[in-house]
Amino acid sequence: GESVGLHLPTLSVQEGDNSIINCAYSNSASDYFIWYKQESGKGPQFIIDIRSNMDKRQGQRVTVLLNKTVKHLSLQIAATQPGDSAVYFCAENAYNQGGKLIFGQGTELSVKP
Amino acid sequence: EAGVVQSPRYKIIEKKQPVAFWCNPISGHNTLYWYRQNLGQGPELLIRYENEEAVDDSQLPKDRFSAERLKGVDSTLKIQPAELGDSAVYLCASSFAGRGELFFGEGSRLTVL
């Protein structure tokens, strides 16, 4: 029979607006975090990473914020474009888990032209 | 530079049949990962190799799943016999030195009927 997947949280934004995607992580020992973008039918693609000794890191049009106190991570996309439409996953990595990368559920970003 | 290559991209089989997936990582990457991604969810680690050695296979259902990376380069993931619940996308990824960014392949989508 056909399996039914969980409904992903969805964020819908207008082209040109800024997007903020949030993620809560579980392991207080996690010291490295990555945001991945996954387009339909493709594998996850690296966007930006941040280590636990930082609370902010900027890339091209993207910024990641890390709040270790509440174990929260966010991805900000400036001037969102239709090509940004995808599912976004945060992933955490901790030395006490042998370096295993653990992915969150994901958020689907939909950009309206 | 070639990315992570996986084959086949799609596979449809009857339940109880065997299936195998192949992965060639990025040249020079000594760490190789197999992840499973169910519909609407984030990838979940099945097994991680450091060169030829499986260093984390705690999530691999060993009664029906097996994997090998004989020469420390390409890898094969096998399921025998397949069950309906094995329908998913099987993602291969590689990294240098087991920490930091993982580079993913396009995935192999398995449908078990």
GROMACS .gro file of C-alpha atoms in nm:
model
  226
    1GLY     CA    1   0.000   0.000   0.000
    2GLU     CA    2   0.101   0.363  -0.033
    3SER     CA    3   0.259   0.526   0.269
    4VAL     CA    4   0.145   0.870   0.375
    5GLY     CA    5   0.408   1.109   0.495
    6LEU     CA    6   0.379   1.370   0.761
    7HIS     CA    7   0.268   1.717   0.657
    8LEU     CA    8   0.567   1.949   0.664
    9PRO     CA    9   0.539   2.292   0.823
   10THR     CA   10   0.497   2.538   0.539
   11LEU     CA   11   0.609   2.895   0.502
   12SER     CA   12   0.464   3.099   0.219
   13VAL     CA   13   0.625   3.432   0.130
   14GLN     CA   14   0.603   3.689  -0.145
   15GLU     CA   15   0.895   3.722  -0.383
   16GLY     CA   16   1.131   3.990  -0.255
   17ASP     CA   17   1.030   3.951   0.108
   18ASN     CA   18   1.261   3.811   0.373
   19SER     CA   19   1.205   3.456   0.500
   20ILE     CA   20   1.279   3.316   0.844
   21ILE     CA   21   1.282   2.943   0.900
   22ASN     CA   22   1.311   2.813   1.254
   23CYS     CA   23   1.446   2.494   1.401
   24ALA     CA   24   1.464   2.354   1.752
   25TYR     CA   25   1.741   2.105   1.818
   26SER     CA   26   1.752   1.839   2.084
   27ASN     CA   27   2.105   1.771   2.199
   28SER     CA   28   2.272   2.027   2.425
   29ALA     CA   29   2.605   1.867   2.332
   30SER     CA   30   2.561   1.950   1.962
   31ASP     CA   31   2.842   2.176   1.851
   32TYR     CA   32   2.795   2.204   1.478
   33PHE     CA   33   2.485   2.289   1.278
   34ILE     CA   34   2.407   2.291   0.909
   35TRP     CA   35   2.116   2.416   0.702
   36TYR     CA   36   2.034   2.214   0.392
   37LYS     CA   37   1.803   2.295   0.103
   38GLN     CA   38   1.625   2.010  -0.075
   39GLU     CA   39   1.446   2.061  -0.402
   40SER     CA   40   1.194   1.808  -0.525
   41GLY     CA   41   1.360   1.493  -0.653
   42LYS     CA   42   1.707   1.598  -0.545
   43GLY     CA   43   1.940   1.534  -0.256
   44PRO     CA   44   1.994   1.790   0.022
   45GLN     CA   45   2.225   2.075  -0.073
   46PHE     CA   46   2.445   2.258   0.178
   47ILE     CA   47   2.349   2.621   0.242
   48ILE     CA   48   2.539   2.739   0.548
   49ASP     CA   49   2.685   2.606   0.869
   50ILE     CA   50   2.768   2.740   1.213
   51ARG     CA   51   2.970   2.615   1.508
   52SER     CA   52   2.857   2.647   1.866
   53ASN     CA   53   3.121   2.908   1.949
   54MET     CA   54   2.933   3.152   1.725
   55ASP     CA   55   2.582   3.294   1.745
   56LYS     CA   56   2.557   3.436   1.395
   57ARG     CA   57   2.702   3.366   1.056
   58GLN     CA   58   2.627   3.531   0.724
   59GLY     CA   59   2.649   3.404   0.371
   60GLN     CA   60   2.521   3.532   0.042
   61ARG     CA   61   2.158   3.635   0.111
   62VAL     CA   62   2.145   3.392   0.406
   63THR     CA   63   2.209   3.434   0.777
   64VAL     CA   64   2.204   3.165   1.042
   65LEU     CA   65   2.139   3.253   1.405
   66LEU     CA   66   2.213   3.017   1.691
   67ASN     CA   67   2.068   3.049   2.041
   68LYS     CA   68   2.224   2.779   2.255
   69THR     CA   69   2.032   2.881   2.565
   70VAL     CA   70   1.701   2.771   2.416
   71LYS     CA   71   1.852   2.530   2.160
   72HIS     CA   72   1.714   2.722   1.866
   73LEU     CA   73   1.845   2.779   1.518
   74SER     CA   74   1.707   3.003   1.247
   75LEU     CA   75   1.778   3.061   0.880
   76GLN     CA   76   1.706   3.400   0.734
   77ILE     CA   77   1.685   3.441   0.357
   78ALA     CA   78   1.695   3.796   0.228
   79ALA     CA   79   1.500   3.903  -0.081
   80THR     CA   80   1.348   3.559  -0.130
   81GLN     CA   81   1.332   3.441  -0.492
   82PRO     CA   82   1.118   3.175  -0.661
   83GLY     CA   83   1.430   2.959  -0.688
   84ASP     CA   84   1.443   2.947  -0.308
   85SER     CA   85   1.126   2.735  -0.304
   86ALA     CA   86   1.228   2.404  -0.147
   87VAL     CA   87   1.226   2.211   0.179
   88TYR     CA   88   1.481   2.337   0.431
   89PHE     CA   89   1.632   2.111   0.695
   90CYS     CA   90   1.846   2.195   0.992
   91ALA     CA   91   2.091   1.930   1.105
   92GLU     CA   92   2.296   1.896   1.422
   93ASN     CA   93   2.621   1.719   1.489
   94ALA     CA   94   2.763   1.626   1.827
   95TYR     CA   95   3.090   1.463   1.928
   96ASN     CA   96   2.907   1.254   2.188
   97GLN     CA   97   2.714   1.089   1.904
   98GLY     CA   98   3.018   0.996   1.702
   99GLY     CA   99   2.975   1.286   1.466
  100LYS     CA  100   2.638   1.163   1.341
  101LEU     CA  101   2.439   1.433   1.159
  102ILE     CA  102   2.080   1.438   1.285
  103PHE     CA  103   1.820   1.608   1.070
  104GLY     CA  104   1.511   1.793   1.183
  105GLN     CA  105   1.171   1.751   1.021
  106GLY     CA  106   1.207   2.025   0.762
  107THR     CA  107   1.009   2.331   0.654
  108GLU     CA  108   0.865   2.379   0.309
  109LEU     CA  109   0.923   2.727   0.172
  110SER     CA  110   0.689   2.844  -0.102
  111VAL     CA  111   0.769   3.169  -0.280
  112LYS     CA  112   0.488   3.344  -0.461
  113PRO     CA  113   0.589   3.552  -0.764
  114GLU     CA  114   3.451   1.795  -0.988
  115ALA     CA  115   3.197   1.513  -0.991
  116GLY     CA  116   2.959   1.496  -0.699
  117VAL     CA  117   2.827   1.191  -0.520
  118VAL     CA  118   2.688   0.950  -0.778
  119GLN     CA  119   2.408   0.707  -0.701
  120SER     CA  120   2.228   0.446  -0.903
  121PRO     CA  121   1.964   0.353  -0.985
  122ARG     CA  122   1.765   0.674  -0.948
  123TYR     CA  123   1.437   0.484  -0.933
  124LYS     CA  124   1.349   0.125  -0.853
  125ILE     CA  125   1.011  -0.044  -0.831
  126ILE     CA  126   0.997  -0.399  -0.696
  127GLU     CA  127   0.750  -0.645  -0.552
  128LYS     CA  128   0.770  -0.712  -0.180
  129LYS     CA  129   1.005  -0.993  -0.079
  130GLN     CA  130   1.233  -0.919  -0.375
  131PRO     CA  131   1.594  -0.809  -0.325
  132VAL     CA  132   1.726  -0.469  -0.426
  133ALA     CA  133   2.068  -0.305  -0.428
  134PHE     CA  134   2.181   0.056  -0.446
  135TRP     CA  135   2.525   0.177  -0.546
  136CYS     CA  136   2.712   0.490  -0.443
  137ASN     CA  137   3.036   0.647  -0.557
  138PRO     CA  138   3.146   0.926  -0.322
  139ILE     CA  139   3.343   1.238  -0.402
  140SER     CA  140   3.705   1.155  -0.473
  141GLY     CA  141   3.915   1.183  -0.159
  142HIS     CA  142   3.624   1.165   0.084
  143ASN     CA  143   3.699   0.890   0.330
  144THR     CA  144   3.365   0.904   0.514
  145LEU     CA  145   3.057   0.764   0.346
  146TYR     CA  146   2.699   0.764   0.476
  147TRP     CA  147   2.376   0.595   0.379
  148TYR     CA  148   2.061   0.775   0.486
  149ARG     CA  149   1.697   0.684   0.440
  150GLN     CA  150   1.440   0.955   0.381
  151ASN     CA  151   1.071   0.879   0.419
  152LEU     CA  152   0.815   1.101   0.254
  153GLY     CA  153   0.783   1.435   0.431
  154GLN     CA  154   1.063   1.366   0.678
  155GLY     CA  155   1.429   1.443   0.723
  156PRO     CA  156   1.699   1.191   0.633
  157GLU     CA  157   1.786   0.929   0.897
  158LEU     CA  158   2.127   0.771   0.917
  159LEU     CA  159   2.148   0.399   0.837
  160ILE     CA  160   2.523   0.346   0.836
  161ARG     CA  161   2.847   0.545   0.835
  162TYR     CA  162   3.182   0.427   0.701
  163GLU     CA  163   3.528   0.555   0.777
  164ASN     CA  164   3.724   0.413   0.485
  165GLU     CA  165   3.630   0.041   0.480
  166GLU     CA  166   3.510   0.026   0.840
  167ALA     CA  167   3.146   0.063   0.939
  168VAL     CA  168   3.179   0.286   1.247
  169ASP     CA  169   2.809   0.342   1.310
  170ASP     CA  170   2.550   0.090   1.194
  171SER     CA  171   2.324   0.110   1.497
  172GLN     CA  172   2.027   0.223   1.286
  173LEU     CA  173   2.066  -0.039   1.015
  174PRO     CA  174   1.796  -0.313   1.031
  175LYS     CA  175   2.045  -0.595   1.010
  176ASP     CA  176   1.791  -0.871   0.955
  177ARG     CA  177   1.727  -0.750   0.601
  178PHE     CA  178   1.971  -0.468   0.527
  179SER     CA  179   2.339  -0.504   0.450
  180ALA     CA  180   2.605  -0.269   0.324
  181GLU     CA  181   2.963  -0.292   0.214
  182ARG     CA  182   3.246  -0.064   0.117
  183LEU     CA  183   3.514  -0.314   0.030
  184LYS     CA  184   3.791  -0.091  -0.104
  185GLY     CA  185   3.704   0.219   0.091
  186VAL     CA  186   3.564   0.397  -0.212
  187ASP     CA  187   3.225   0.303  -0.355
  188SER     CA  188   2.957   0.132  -0.153
  189THR     CA  189   2.653  -0.090  -0.198
  190LEU     CA  190   2.341  -0.101   0.017
  191LYS     CA  191   2.125  -0.411  -0.013
  192ILE     CA  192   1.778  -0.500   0.110
  193GLN     CA  193   1.669  -0.862   0.108
  194PRO     CA  194   1.382  -0.924   0.125
  195ALA     CA  195   1.216  -0.587   0.075
  196GLU     CA  196   0.902  -0.496   0.267
  197LEU     CA  197   0.633  -0.240   0.191
  198GLY     CA  198   0.767  -0.011   0.463
  199ASP     CA  199   1.105   0.009   0.290
  200SER     CA  200   0.961   0.243   0.028
  201ALA     CA  201   1.170   0.559   0.067
  202VAL     CA  202   1.454   0.755  -0.088
  203TYR     CA  203   1.796   0.613  -0.006
  204LEU     CA  204   2.055   0.888   0.004
  205CYS     CA  205   2.429   0.847  -0.005
  206ALA     CA  206   2.657   1.121   0.123
  207SER     CA  207   3.028   1.168   0.172
  208SER     CA  208   3.253   1.399   0.368
  209PHE     CA  209   3.619   1.454   0.432
  210ALA     CA  210   3.739   1.330   0.771
  211GLY     CA  211   3.390   1.258   0.907
  212ARG     CA  212   3.302   1.605   1.028
  213GLY     CA  213   3.170   1.911   0.861
  214GLU     CA  214   2.965   1.940   0.550
  215LEU     CA  215   2.809   1.628   0.400
  216PHE     CA  216   2.770   1.618   0.023
  217PHE     CA  217   2.464   1.423  -0.088
  218GLY     CA  218   2.383   1.237  -0.402
  219GLU     CA  219   2.050   1.267  -0.583
  220GLY     CA  220   1.915   0.960  -0.405
  221SER     CA  221   1.760   0.630  -0.512
  222ARG     CA  222   1.383   0.624  -0.484
  223LEU     CA  223   1.252   0.279  -0.393
  224THR     CA  224   0.890   0.177  -0.430
  225VAL     CA  225   0.790  -0.161  -0.292
  226LEU     CA  226   0.455  -0.292  -0.418
   0.00000   0.00000   0.00000
